[in-house]
Coordinates of C-alpha atoms in Angstrom, one line a residue:
X1301 CA -117.8 93.5 146.5
X1302 CA -118.9 90.1 147.3
X1303 CA -117.7 89.1 143.9
X1304 CA -114.2 91.3 144.2
X1305 CA -113.3 89.4 147.3
X1306 CA -113.8 86.2 145.9
X1307 CA -111.9 87.0 142.8
X1308 CA -108.4 88.5 144.2
X1309 CA -107.3 85.3 145.7
X1310 CA -108.0 83.9 142.5
X1311 CA -106.3 86.2 140.6
X1312 CA -103.6 86.1 142.6
X1313 CA -103.0 82.0 142.4
X1314 CA -103.0 82.5 138.5
X1315 CA -99.7 84.7 138.6
X1316 CA -98.0 84.4 141.9
X1317 CA -95.7 82.4 140.1
X1318 CA -94.4 85.1 138.6
X1319 CA -94.4 87.4 141.0
X1320 CA -92.0 90.1 141.3
X1321 CA -93.8 92.8 142.7
X1322 CA -91.2 92.9 145.6
X1323 CA -88.4 93.5 143.0
X1324 CA -87.1 96.8 142.2
X1325 CA -86.5 97.4 138.3
X1326 CA -84.7 99.9 136.5
X1327 CA -87.3 101.0 134.2
X1328 CA -90.9 101.6 135.2
X1329 CA -93.4 99.5 133.9
X1330 CA -96.5 100.7 132.4
X1331 CA -99.1 98.4 131.5
X1332 CA -100.8 99.6 128.2
X1333 CA -105.1 99.2 128.1
X1334 CA -104.6 97.2 130.9
X1335 CA -108.6 96.1 130.6
X1336 CA -107.3 94.2 127.4
X1337 CA -105.1 91.5 130.0
X1338 CA -106.4 88.0 130.5
X1339 CA -106.9 88.8 134.1
X1340 CA -107.2 93.0 134.2
X1341 CA -105.3 94.5 137.0
X1342 CA -104.1 91.9 138.7
X1343 CA -101.6 91.0 135.4
X1344 CA -100.1 93.8 135.9
X1345 CA -100.4 93.7 139.6
X1346 CA -98.1 90.9 139.8
X1347 CA -95.2 91.8 137.9
X1348 CA -95.1 94.9 139.8
X1349 CA -96.4 97.8 137.3
X1350 CA -95.8 101.3 138.6
X1351 CA -98.5 102.0 136.3
X1352 CA -101.7 100.4 135.4
X1353 CA -104.4 102.5 132.3
X1354 CA -107.8 101.8 131.5
X1355 CA -109.9 103.4 129.2
X1356 CA -113.1 104.7 130.4
X1357 CA -116.7 105.8 129.7
X1358 CA -119.0 107.7 131.5
X1359 CA -122.3 106.1 130.4
X1360 CA -126.3 105.8 132.5
X1361 CA -124.3 107.4 135.5
X1362 CA -121.5 105.0 135.3
X1363 CA -118.0 104.7 134.7
X1364 CA -117.3 101.7 132.5
X1365 CA -113.7 100.4 131.1
X1366 CA -113.5 99.8 127.3
X1367 CA -111.6 101.0 124.4
X1368 CA -114.8 101.7 122.2
X1369 CA -118.3 102.5 123.0
X1370 CA -119.5 99.1 121.3
X1371 CA -117.2 97.5 123.8
X1372 CA -118.9 98.8 126.8
X1373 CA -120.5 96.0 129.3
X1374 CA -121.9 96.8 132.9
X1375 CA -120.0 94.3 134.5
X1376 CA -116.9 95.6 133.5
X1377 CA -116.7 98.9 135.5
X1378 CA -113.6 101.3 136.9
X1379 CA -114.4 100.4 140.6
X1380 CA -115.0 96.4 140.1
X1381 CA -111.9 95.8 137.7
X1382 CA -109.6 98.7 139.3
X1383 CA -110.6 100.9 142.5
X1384 CA -111.8 98.2 144.4
X1385 CA -108.6 95.5 143.8
X1386 CA -106.2 98.7 144.5
X1387 CA -107.9 99.4 147.7
X1388 CA -107.8 96.2 149.0
X1389 CA -104.0 95.5 148.4
X1390 CA -103.5 99.0 149.6
X1391 CA -105.3 98.6 153.0
X1392 CA -104.2 95.0 153.5
X1393 CA -100.1 96.3 152.6
X1394 CA -100.7 98.7 155.6
X1395 CA -101.4 101.8 153.5
X1396 CA -98.7 100.8 150.8
X1397 CA -100.4 99.7 147.2
X1398 CA -97.3 96.8 147.3
X1399 CA -95.7 95.1 150.1
X1400 CA -92.3 97.0 149.2
X1401 CA -93.3 100.5 150.6
X1402 CA -90.5 101.6 148.4
X1403 CA -93.1 100.9 145.4
X1404 CA -95.4 103.2 143.7
X1405 CA -98.8 102.9 142.2
X1406 CA -100.5 105.0 139.7
X1407 CA -103.6 104.6 137.6
X1408 CA -103.9 106.2 134.5
X1409 CA -107.3 106.9 133.5
X1410 CA -108.1 107.9 130.1
X1411 CA -111.4 109.4 129.8
X1412 CA -112.6 108.5 125.8
X1413 CA -115.4 111.0 125.8
X1414 CA -116.5 114.4 127.9
X1415 CA -114.3 115.2 130.1
X1416 CA -117.2 116.5 132.1
X1417 CA -119.2 114.7 133.6
X1418 CA -116.8 111.7 133.5
X1419 CA -114.2 113.8 135.6
X1420 CA -116.6 114.8 138.1
X1421 CA -117.8 111.3 138.4
X1422 CA -114.3 109.7 139.0
X1423 CA -113.7 112.9 141.5
X1424 CA -117.2 111.8 143.5
X1425 CA -116.5 108.0 143.7
X1426 CA -113.2 108.0 144.7
X1427 CA -114.1 110.8 147.5
X1428 CA -116.8 108.9 149.1
X1429 CA -115.3 105.6 149.2
X1430 CA -111.7 105.5 148.7
X1431 CA -110.4 108.9 149.9
X1432 CA -107.6 106.7 152.3
X1433 CA -106.3 105.1 149.3
X1434 CA -106.3 107.7 146.5
X1435 CA -106.5 111.3 148.6
X1436 CA -103.4 111.0 150.7
X1437 CA -100.4 110.1 148.0
X1438 CA -101.2 106.6 148.4
X1439 CA -102.1 105.6 145.2
X1440 CA -101.8 108.3 142.2
X1441 CA -104.5 109.1 139.4
X1442 CA -103.6 111.1 136.7
X1443 CA -105.9 111.0 133.8
X1444 CA -105.6 111.2 130.2
X1445 CA -106.9 111.4 127.2
X1446 CA -110.3 114.2 127.6
X1447 CA -108.5 115.9 129.5
X1448 CA -109.2 119.5 130.9
X1449 CA -107.7 122.3 130.0
X1450 CA -104.4 123.1 132.1
X1451 CA -105.9 126.7 132.9
X1452 CA -108.6 124.2 134.7
X1453 CA -106.3 121.6 136.6
X1454 CA -107.2 123.7 139.8
X1455 CA -110.8 123.1 139.4
X1456 CA -110.2 119.3 140.6
X1457 CA -109.0 118.6 144.0
X1458 CA -104.9 118.2 144.8
X1459 CA -104.8 114.8 144.5
X1460 CA -105.8 114.5 140.8
X1461 CA -103.3 114.6 138.3
X1462 CA -102.8 114.9 134.6
X1463 CA -100.9 113.0 131.6
X1464 CA -99.0 116.3 130.0
X1465 CA -97.8 116.9 126.6
X1466 CA -94.2 118.2 125.6
X1467 CA -94.9 121.7 123.4
X1468 CA -97.5 122.8 126.1
X1469 CA -96.5 125.6 128.0
X1470 CA -97.4 124.9 131.7
X1471 CA -97.4 127.4 134.3
X1472 CA -95.6 126.6 137.8
X1473 CA -99.0 125.9 139.5
X1474 CA -99.8 124.1 136.4
X1475 CA -96.9 121.4 136.0
X1476 CA -97.2 120.3 139.6
X1477 CA -100.4 118.9 138.2
X1478 CA -98.7 117.1 135.7
X1479 CA -97.7 113.1 137.3
X1480 CA -95.8 112.3 133.4
X1481 CA -95.1 113.3 130.2
X1482 CA -97.0 111.2 127.5
X1483 CA -96.3 111.2 123.7
X1484 CA -96.9 109.0 120.8
X1485 CA -93.6 107.3 119.6
X1486 CA -94.7 107.7 116.3
X1487 CA -94.5 111.3 116.0
X1488 CA -90.7 110.8 116.7
X1489 CA -89.9 108.1 115.0
X1490 CA -90.7 104.8 113.0
X1491 CA -89.4 101.7 114.1
X1492 CA -90.3 98.4 114.5
X1493 CA -88.0 97.1 117.3
X1494 CA -85.5 95.0 115.2
X1495 CA -81.6 96.7 114.8
X1496 CA -81.9 100.3 115.3
X1497 CA -83.5 103.7 115.0
X1498 CA -82.4 105.4 112.1
X1499 CA -80.2 108.2 113.1
X1500 CA -82.2 111.5 113.3
X1501 CA -85.3 109.9 114.5
X1502 CA -83.1 108.6 117.4
X1503 CA -82.1 112.3 117.6
X1504 CA -85.8 113.2 117.9
X1505 CA -86.6 110.7 120.9
X1506 CA -84.1 111.8 122.7
X1507 CA -85.1 115.3 122.3
X1508 CA -88.1 114.9 124.1
X1509 CA -86.7 112.9 126.5
X1510 CA -84.4 115.6 127.2
X1511 CA -87.0 118.1 127.1
X1512 CA -89.6 116.2 129.6
X1513 CA -86.2 115.5 131.9
X1514 CA -85.7 119.3 131.9
X1515 CA -89.0 120.3 133.0
X1516 CA -88.8 117.9 136.3
X1517 CA -91.4 114.7 134.6
X1518 CA -90.8 111.3 133.6
X1519 CA -91.4 110.3 130.2
X1520 CA -94.0 107.3 128.7
X1521 CA -93.8 106.8 124.7
X1522 CA -97.2 105.3 123.3
X1523 CA -97.2 103.2 120.4
X1524 CA -93.9 102.0 120.1
X1525 CA -92.3 98.6 119.2
X1526 CA -92.1 96.0 122.1
X1527 CA -89.2 93.5 121.8
X1528 CA -85.8 92.6 123.5
X1529 CA -84.3 95.1 121.2
X1530 CA -86.8 97.7 122.4
X1531 CA -86.3 97.2 126.0
X1532 CA -82.7 97.8 126.4
X1533 CA -82.7 100.6 124.1
X1534 CA -85.5 102.4 125.9
X1535 CA -83.9 101.9 128.7
X1536 CA -80.3 103.2 127.0
X1537 CA -82.1 106.2 125.9
X1538 CA -83.4 107.3 129.4
X1539 CA -86.9 106.3 129.3
X1540 CA -88.3 106.3 132.2
X1541 CA -91.7 104.2 131.6
X1542 CA -91.8 101.3 129.3
X1543 CA -94.9 101.1 127.5
X1544 CA -95.6 97.5 127.6
X1545 CA -98.8 94.9 126.5
X1546 CA -96.8 92.4 127.6
X1547 CA -96.0 92.9 131.2
X1548 CA -95.1 89.4 132.4
X1549 CA -92.7 89.5 129.7
X1550 CA -91.4 92.9 130.1
X1551 CA -91.4 92.6 134.1
X1552 CA -88.7 89.0 133.4
X1553 CA -86.5 91.7 131.6
X1554 CA -85.8 94.3 133.9
X1555 CA -86.2 92.0 137.0
X1556 CA -83.2 91.0 138.8
X1557 CA -81.4 93.9 136.8
X1558 CA -78.0 93.4 138.5
X1559 CA -77.7 89.5 137.3
X1560 CA -78.1 90.9 133.5
X1561 CA -75.2 93.6 133.5
X1562 CA -71.3 94.1 133.8
X1563 CA -68.9 96.2 133.3
X1564 CA -65.6 96.4 135.2
X1565 CA -64.9 99.4 137.5
X1566 CA -68.5 100.0 138.0
X1567 CA -70.1 99.2 141.4
X1568 CA -73.3 96.0 140.3
X1569 CA -76.7 97.3 140.0
X1570 CA -77.7 95.1 142.9
X1571 CA -76.3 96.4 145.8
X1572 CA -77.4 93.7 148.3
X1573 CA -78.2 89.9 148.5
X1574 CA -76.9 86.3 146.8
X1575 CA -78.3 85.0 142.9
X1576 CA -80.2 82.2 144.2
X1577 CA -78.4 78.4 143.5
X1578 CA -81.6 76.0 144.2
X1579 CA -80.1 74.5 141.0
X1580 CA -77.0 72.5 142.5
X1581 CA -76.4 69.1 142.6
X1582 CA -76.2 67.5 146.1
X1583 CA -72.6 68.1 146.7
X1584 CA -72.8 71.9 146.0
X1585 CA -76.2 72.7 147.2
X1586 CA -74.0 74.7 150.1
X1587 CA -72.2 76.8 147.9
X1588 CA -72.9 80.7 149.5
X1589 CA -74.5 81.7 146.2
X1590 CA -72.7 85.1 144.1
X1591 CA -73.2 88.0 146.5
X1592 CA -74.0 90.9 144.8
X1593 CA -71.9 93.2 146.6
X1594 CA -68.8 91.4 145.6
X1595 CA -69.7 90.9 142.2
X1596 CA -67.5 94.0 140.6
X1597 CA -63.8 94.6 139.5
X1598 CA -61.9 97.3 139.8
X1599 CA -59.9 96.6 136.8
X1600 CA -59.3 93.7 134.3
X1601 CA -57.1 90.9 133.8
X1602 CA -53.8 90.4 131.4
X1603 CA -54.2 88.9 128.3
X1604 CA -51.1 86.1 127.8
X1605 CA -50.5 86.4 124.3
X1606 CA -48.3 82.8 122.9
X1607 CA -45.0 82.7 121.1
X1608 CA -46.9 79.8 118.7
X1609 CA -43.2 78.6 118.0
X1610 CA -44.6 74.9 118.4
X1611 CA -48.0 75.5 118.5
X1612 CA -49.4 72.5 115.5
X1613 CA -46.2 71.4 115.3
X1614 CA -45.6 67.5 114.5
X1615 CA -43.4 66.7 117.5
X1616 CA -44.1 64.7 120.7
X1617 CA -46.1 65.7 123.4
X1618 CA -45.0 65.5 127.0
X1619 CA -47.4 67.1 129.1
X1620 CA -51.0 67.1 128.6
X1621 CA -53.3 70.0 130.2
X1622 CA -56.9 69.4 129.8
X1623 CA -59.1 72.7 131.3
X1624 CA -62.7 72.3 131.2
X1625 CA -65.3 75.6 132.0
X1626 CA -68.1 74.4 133.2
X1627 CA -71.6 75.5 131.7
X1628 CA -68.9 77.6 129.4
X1629 CA -70.8 78.0 126.3
X1630 CA -69.1 80.2 123.3
X1631 CA -71.5 83.6 124.6
X1632 CA -69.6 82.9 128.6
X1633 CA -66.5 83.4 127.2
X1634 CA -67.5 86.1 124.7
X1635 CA -69.3 88.0 127.8
X1636 CA -65.8 87.6 129.5
X1637 CA -64.2 88.5 126.6
X1638 CA -66.2 92.2 125.6
X1639 CA -65.6 93.0 129.9
X1640 CA -62.1 92.6 129.9
X1641 CA -61.3 94.0 126.3
X1642 CA -59.8 90.5 125.7
X1643 CA -59.1 86.9 126.7
X1644 CA -56.0 84.6 126.8
X1645 CA -58.4 81.7 125.7
X1646 CA -59.1 83.6 122.4
X1647 CA -55.4 84.0 121.2
X1648 CA -55.5 80.3 121.1
X1649 CA -55.9 79.9 117.2
X1650 CA -57.1 76.3 116.7
X1651 CA -60.3 76.1 117.3
X1652 CA -63.0 73.1 116.7
X1653 CA -66.5 72.4 117.5
X1654 CA -67.8 69.5 120.2
X1655 CA -71.6 67.9 119.5
X1656 CA -72.4 67.2 123.7
X1657 CA -75.6 64.7 123.4
X1658 CA -75.5 62.2 126.6
X1659 CA -76.3 58.6 125.5
X1660 CA -79.6 58.3 127.3
X1661 CA -81.0 62.5 126.7
X1662 CA -80.9 64.7 124.1
X1663 CA -79.4 67.3 126.8
X1664 CA -76.3 66.1 128.6
X1665 CA -75.8 66.8 132.3
X1666 CA -72.0 67.5 134.0
X1667 CA -71.8 63.6 135.0
X1668 CA -72.2 62.3 131.3
X1669 CA -70.4 65.3 129.7
X1670 CA -67.6 65.2 132.0
X1671 CA -67.5 62.0 131.9
X1672 CA -67.3 61.6 128.2
X1673 CA -64.5 64.5 127.8
X1674 CA -62.9 61.9 130.8
X1675 CA -63.1 58.3 129.1
X1676 CA -63.9 59.1 125.1
X1677 CA -67.7 57.1 125.5
X1678 CA -70.6 58.3 125.5
X1679 CA -72.5 58.2 129.2
X1680 CA -75.8 58.2 130.0
X1681 CA -77.0 61.0 132.6
X1682 CA -76.0 61.0 136.1
X1683 CA -73.5 58.0 134.8
X1684 CA -69.6 58.4 136.6
X1685 CA -67.2 56.9 133.9
X1686 CA -69.3 53.7 133.7
X1687 CA -71.4 52.3 131.6
X1688 CA -75.1 51.4 131.7
X1689 CA -74.1 48.5 133.5
X1690 CA -72.0 50.0 136.0
X1691 CA -68.6 48.7 134.5
X1692 CA -65.6 50.9 134.6
X1693 CA -64.5 53.2 131.6
X1694 CA -60.9 54.0 131.8
X1695 CA -60.0 57.5 132.1
X1696 CA -57.5 59.9 130.8
X1697 CA -55.8 59.9 134.1
X1698 CA -55.6 56.1 133.9
X1699 CA -54.5 56.0 130.2
X1700 CA -51.4 58.6 131.1
X1701 CA -50.6 56.7 134.5
X1702 CA -50.1 53.4 133.2
X1703 CA -48.1 55.5 130.9
X1704 CA -46.1 56.8 133.5
X1705 CA -47.0 60.0 133.8
X1706 CA -47.7 62.0 137.0
X1707 CA -51.6 62.7 136.9
X1708 CA -53.7 65.6 138.7
X1709 CA -56.9 67.0 138.9
X1710 CA -57.5 70.8 140.0
X1711 CA -61.0 72.0 140.6
X1712 CA -62.4 75.3 141.6
X1713 CA -64.9 73.6 143.3
X1714 CA -66.0 70.4 144.7
X1715 CA -63.9 67.7 144.1
X1716 CA -66.8 64.9 144.4
X1717 CA -68.6 66.8 142.2
X1718 CA -69.5 65.2 138.4
X1719 CA -66.6 66.4 136.3
X1720 CA -63.5 66.2 138.8
X1721 CA -64.7 62.6 139.8
X1722 CA -65.0 61.1 136.1
X1723 CA -61.2 61.5 135.9
X1724 CA -60.7 59.6 139.3
X1725 CA -63.5 57.9 140.2
X1726 CA -66.5 55.1 138.4
X1727 CA -70.5 55.0 139.5
X1728 CA -73.9 55.0 137.8
X1729 CA -74.9 57.6 140.4
X1730 CA -72.9 61.0 140.5
X1731 CA -74.6 62.1 143.9
X1732 CA -73.4 58.4 145.8
X1733 CA -70.3 60.7 147.0
X1734 CA -68.9 58.3 149.9
X1735 CA -68.6 55.6 147.4
X1736 CA -66.7 58.3 145.0
X1737 CA -64.4 59.4 147.6
X1738 CA -63.4 55.6 148.6
X1739 CA -62.6 55.2 144.8
X1740 CA -59.6 57.8 145.7
X1741 CA -58.0 54.7 147.8
X1742 CA -58.0 52.8 144.1
X1743 CA -57.3 55.9 142.0
X1744 CA -54.1 56.2 140.1
X1745 CA -54.5 59.6 140.3
X1746 CA -51.5 61.8 142.2
X1747 CA -52.8 65.1 143.0
X1748 CA -56.6 65.9 143.6
X1749 CA -57.3 69.5 144.8
X1750 CA -60.6 71.3 145.3
X1751 CA -63.2 71.9 148.0
X1752 CA -65.9 69.2 150.2
X1753 CA -64.4 68.0 153.4
X1754 CA -67.6 67.1 154.4
X1755 CA -67.8 64.3 152.2
X1756 CA -64.8 62.9 153.5
X1757 CA -65.7 63.5 156.9
X1758 CA -69.8 63.9 157.2
X1759 CA -70.4 59.8 155.9
X1760 CA -73.1 58.1 155.7
X1761 CA -71.1 54.9 154.7
X1762 CA -70.3 54.1 158.1
X1763 CA -66.2 55.1 157.5
X1764 CA -65.0 56.9 160.0
X1765 CA -61.6 57.9 159.3
X1766 CA -61.4 57.9 155.4
X1767 CA -58.9 60.9 155.3
X1768 CA -56.6 58.4 157.7
X1769 CA -57.0 56.0 155.3
X1770 CA -55.8 58.5 152.3
X1771 CA -53.2 59.8 154.4
X1772 CA -51.5 56.2 153.6
X1773 CA -51.3 57.4 150.3
X1774 CA -51.3 61.2 149.9
X1775 CA -49.9 64.0 152.0
X1776 CA -53.7 65.5 152.5
X1777 CA -53.4 69.3 153.1
X1778 CA -56.0 72.1 153.4
X1779 CA -54.1 75.1 151.7
X1780 CA -53.7 75.1 147.7
X1781 CA -50.6 77.3 147.8
X1782 CA -48.9 74.3 149.8
X1783 CA -49.2 71.7 147.4
X1784 CA -45.7 72.0 145.8
X1785 CA -44.0 71.9 149.0
X1786 CA -45.1 68.3 149.7
X1787 CA -42.9 64.9 149.1
X1788 CA -45.3 62.7 147.1
X1789 CA -48.8 62.6 145.5
X1790 CA -51.2 65.5 147.1
X1791 CA -54.7 65.5 148.2
X1792 CA -55.7 69.1 148.9
X1793 CA -59.1 70.2 150.3
X1794 CA -59.3 73.6 150.7
X1795 CA -62.3 75.4 151.7
X1796 CA -61.9 78.8 150.0
X1797 CA -61.8 76.7 146.8
X1798 CA -65.7 77.2 146.9
X1799 CA -66.0 80.8 147.4
X1800 CA -67.5 82.5 144.1
X1801 CA -64.8 84.2 142.3
X1802 CA -63.9 88.3 143.6
X1803 CA -61.5 90.7 143.2
X1804 CA -59.8 89.2 146.1
X1805 CA -59.6 85.7 145.1
X1806 CA -59.6 85.9 141.2
X1807 CA -56.3 84.3 140.7
X1808 CA -56.8 81.3 142.7
X1809 CA -57.4 79.1 140.0
X1810 CA -54.3 80.3 138.7
X1811 CA -52.1 79.9 141.6
X1812 CA -53.0 76.5 142.2
X1813 CA -51.8 75.6 138.9
X1814 CA -49.2 76.7 139.4
X1815 CA -48.4 75.1 142.3
X1816 CA -49.9 71.5 140.5
X1817 CA -47.9 71.9 137.5
X1818 CA -44.9 72.1 139.4
X1819 CA -45.7 69.3 141.8
X1820 CA -46.9 67.1 138.8
X1821 CA -43.0 67.9 137.7
X1822 CA -41.6 66.6 140.6
X1823 CA -43.6 63.3 140.7
X1824 CA -42.9 61.9 136.7
X1825 CA -39.9 63.2 134.6
X1826 CA -41.7 61.6 131.8
X1827 CA -44.3 64.1 131.6
X1828 CA -47.7 65.1 133.5
X1829 CA -51.6 64.6 132.7
X1830 CA -53.6 67.7 134.7
X1831 CA -56.9 68.5 134.2
X1832 CA -58.4 72.0 135.3
X1833 CA -61.7 72.7 136.0
X1834 CA -63.5 76.3 136.2
X1835 CA -66.4 74.5 137.7
X1836 CA -68.5 78.1 138.7
X1837 CA -69.2 79.0 135.4
X1838 CA -71.6 76.1 135.7
X1839 CA -72.9 77.7 139.1
X1840 CA -73.4 81.4 137.8
X1841 CA -75.8 79.7 134.8
X1842 CA -77.8 78.0 136.9
X1843 CA -78.2 81.1 139.5
X1844 CA -79.0 83.2 135.9
X1845 CA -76.4 85.7 137.2
X1846 CA -74.3 87.1 134.5
X1847 CA -71.8 89.1 136.4
X1848 CA -70.8 85.6 138.4
X1849 CA -69.9 84.1 135.2
X1850 CA -68.2 87.0 134.0
X1851 CA -65.8 86.8 136.7
X1852 CA -65.6 82.9 136.9
X1853 CA -64.9 83.2 133.3
X1854 CA -62.1 85.7 133.9
X1855 CA -60.6 83.8 136.8
X1856 CA -60.7 80.5 134.1
X1857 CA -58.3 82.2 132.2
X1858 CA -56.5 83.2 134.1
X1859 CA -55.3 79.6 134.7
X1860 CA -55.4 79.5 131.1
X1861 CA -52.7 81.8 130.7
X1862 CA -50.7 79.9 133.2
X1863 CA -51.1 76.5 131.1
X1864 CA -49.9 78.7 127.9
X1865 CA -46.9 79.9 129.6
X1866 CA -45.9 76.7 130.7
X1867 CA -46.4 75.1 127.5
X1868 CA -44.4 78.1 125.9
X1869 CA -41.9 77.3 127.9
X1870 CA -41.0 73.9 126.8
X1871 CA -42.7 73.2 123.8
X1872 CA -43.6 69.8 124.5
X1873 CA -47.0 70.5 126.4
X1874 CA -50.5 70.2 124.6
X1875 CA -53.1 72.3 125.9
X1876 CA -56.7 71.8 125.2
X1877 CA -59.6 74.2 126.5
X1878 CA -63.8 72.8 125.8
X1879 CA -66.6 72.7 128.3
X1880 CA -69.1 69.7 129.3
X1881 CA -71.9 71.5 128.5
X1882 CA -73.2 75.4 128.4
X1883 CA -75.3 76.4 131.7
X1884 CA -78.5 78.8 131.0
X1885 CA -78.8 79.6 127.0
X1886 CA -77.2 82.8 127.9
X1887 CA -77.6 85.5 125.5
X1888 CA -75.4 88.6 124.6
X1889 CA -78.2 91.3 124.0
X1890 CA -76.2 94.5 124.4
X1891 CA -73.3 96.5 125.2
X1892 CA -70.3 98.7 124.7
X1893 CA -66.9 98.0 123.0
X1894 CA -65.2 100.4 124.5
X1895 CA -66.3 100.7 128.1
X1896 CA -66.7 96.6 128.1
X1897 CA -70.3 96.9 129.4
X1898 CA -72.4 94.0 128.9
X1899 CA -75.8 92.7 129.0
X1900 CA -77.0 89.3 128.9
X1901 CA -79.9 87.4 129.3
X1902 CA -80.4 83.9 130.4
X1903 CA -83.0 81.5 128.4
X1904 CA -83.2 79.5 131.7
X1905 CA -81.6 78.1 134.6
X1906 CA -80.3 74.7 133.5
X1907 CA -78.1 73.2 130.9
X1908 CA -78.5 73.2 127.0
X1909 CA -76.8 71.1 124.1
X1910 CA -75.8 73.6 122.4
X1911 CA -72.4 72.9 120.7
X1912 CA -68.7 74.1 122.2
X1913 CA -66.2 75.5 121.4
X1914 CA -62.7 73.3 121.4
X1915 CA -59.5 75.1 121.8
X1916 CA -56.1 73.4 121.3
X1917 CA -52.3 74.8 121.7
X1918 CA -49.1 73.0 121.3
X1919 CA -47.8 70.3 119.6
X1920 CA -50.7 68.5 116.8
X1921 CA -53.1 71.5 118.0
X1922 CA -54.4 70.7 114.6
X1923 CA -56.0 67.8 115.6
X1924 CA -59.1 69.6 117.4
X1925 CA -59.9 71.6 114.3
X1926 CA -63.0 70.6 112.5
X1927 CA -66.6 69.4 114.1
X1928 CA -67.4 66.2 116.4
X1929 CA -68.1 65.0 119.2
X1930 CA -67.4 65.6 123.0
X1931 CA -66.2 61.7 122.9
X1932 CA -63.5 62.5 120.4
X1933 CA -61.4 65.0 122.4
X1934 CA -59.9 62.0 124.7
X1935 CA -59.8 59.7 121.8
X1936 CA -57.7 62.3 120.0
X1937 CA -55.5 63.2 123.0
X1938 CA -55.0 59.4 123.4
X1939 CA -54.2 59.0 119.9
X1940 CA -51.5 61.3 119.3
X1941 CA -49.8 60.6 123.1
X1942 CA -49.3 57.5 122.5

């Protein structure tokens, strides 16, 4: 026993970084042939497995774990590898197999030879040393392999359960001793886990599931494929236990289920809690996160179909609206499109693609990505509209202001974050929020709207009255709905812009877009330039939260619809939609076209260098076809508006 107690903390140290045992999963995990793991029991336990399997032989009076008799070793006993560790955790957790008292654990023992005396040896060992763990319903021991006949179930203690099969006519008493139904998958279908099953074989699998459930039992198929496709296919079929040889991968897939699935009109699978946001940057670290209870919509958003009357026309451009979805890759757009049965952005016919690598790194951050879109120059990561020596690059707001146009920046996020600052500030450090806010005093920007009051009033540079100084240049307000009521230039710091999108505020960015356009029109008859950022698509990617991404994408698309409507109202407005980078490596795995159900898996929680779509509408929108670097977007805008 001393060896066991020393090994427990070592094993926990190896796997605690991936520990998800407290998380509820929508599909129970069965660690098949668990003794083949690098670290038997602990590897599966650390992933919250609901069932763990061990093959045993009774040899020389010992219960030894092995798949084949020639693999038997005295050091690999059932007690050492499984009974004692389970008992340690059970007692440590105050009478529960896991710290989460709602989680159960089953030890599935496969008797390879001779039902007797193997079964009697199991009963004697458990009853004598571990009765408090296994004999009172705490942890279930289920016998499979060479089981006794159902008629003999009654000869063994009531705490001992048995694996069942379809086609066996159990009596009512015998069925009560059956813990689950286990079937060989290849008896029903031959599938490699790619694509889909042959229809008649799928029907057989589904029928077996229905039979097991009609018996009131959970079902497990062994011998089936283990792929990402198999994970969600078996889940959709209603199989209760996933038979896995890779418990870590399986657990990761089924963990945080509510963050991977979304459907309008359906309650989020995670009813409580917040999706983490620890990867956000300095000025956005106080973001409250995506509240699971709010990650749902009762209905979708309206989709706007443009008139196309001036789309691609060779005529003068008076206004430019540049919409940037922070962290928005093609799959973020696609997820919103599937969920909503359409998006306004996909009604823009002129589409190109942009590479977005930073100057000094293969993968860009928001500073370099946003600055490239603002200035037309490649940037090193962390730099805001400035070269490596700190010399400022003029942005599109400078270009259009010099032409006498009104300029605005609107973000559904923090106005001192990287993307918006790239259009009014200059710095070699994106986190230098003190200097970036001071840049507003010399900026040519007419309207700035977003959240971030703290960076104006809680400062480290000794400046105590920056808002007072800015009040000499702007009307400083805290309500975006009042923007168009002001007489001149506007600085709107609205705390609501920091909230994640939900049912009640989904139209906030679209409303602010209308307000800002109206005010810009008042400020200059020559026209205007407006950058609009959908900031929290990026937040959702950092949080690996698909429902958050869909809601933020729908919010952003509502703003896109407003831009397209305005463009149609005058025929002199160019609308460009793109992103600074993609966040999370989102992959769409599964869905339903009819219901809008969507399942997506994030590769990670940081930026990726994937190519990004560029959508354009209005005069000269055909200039944005093809593939090019991100810096070519502002260069094209400058070229066609000279």
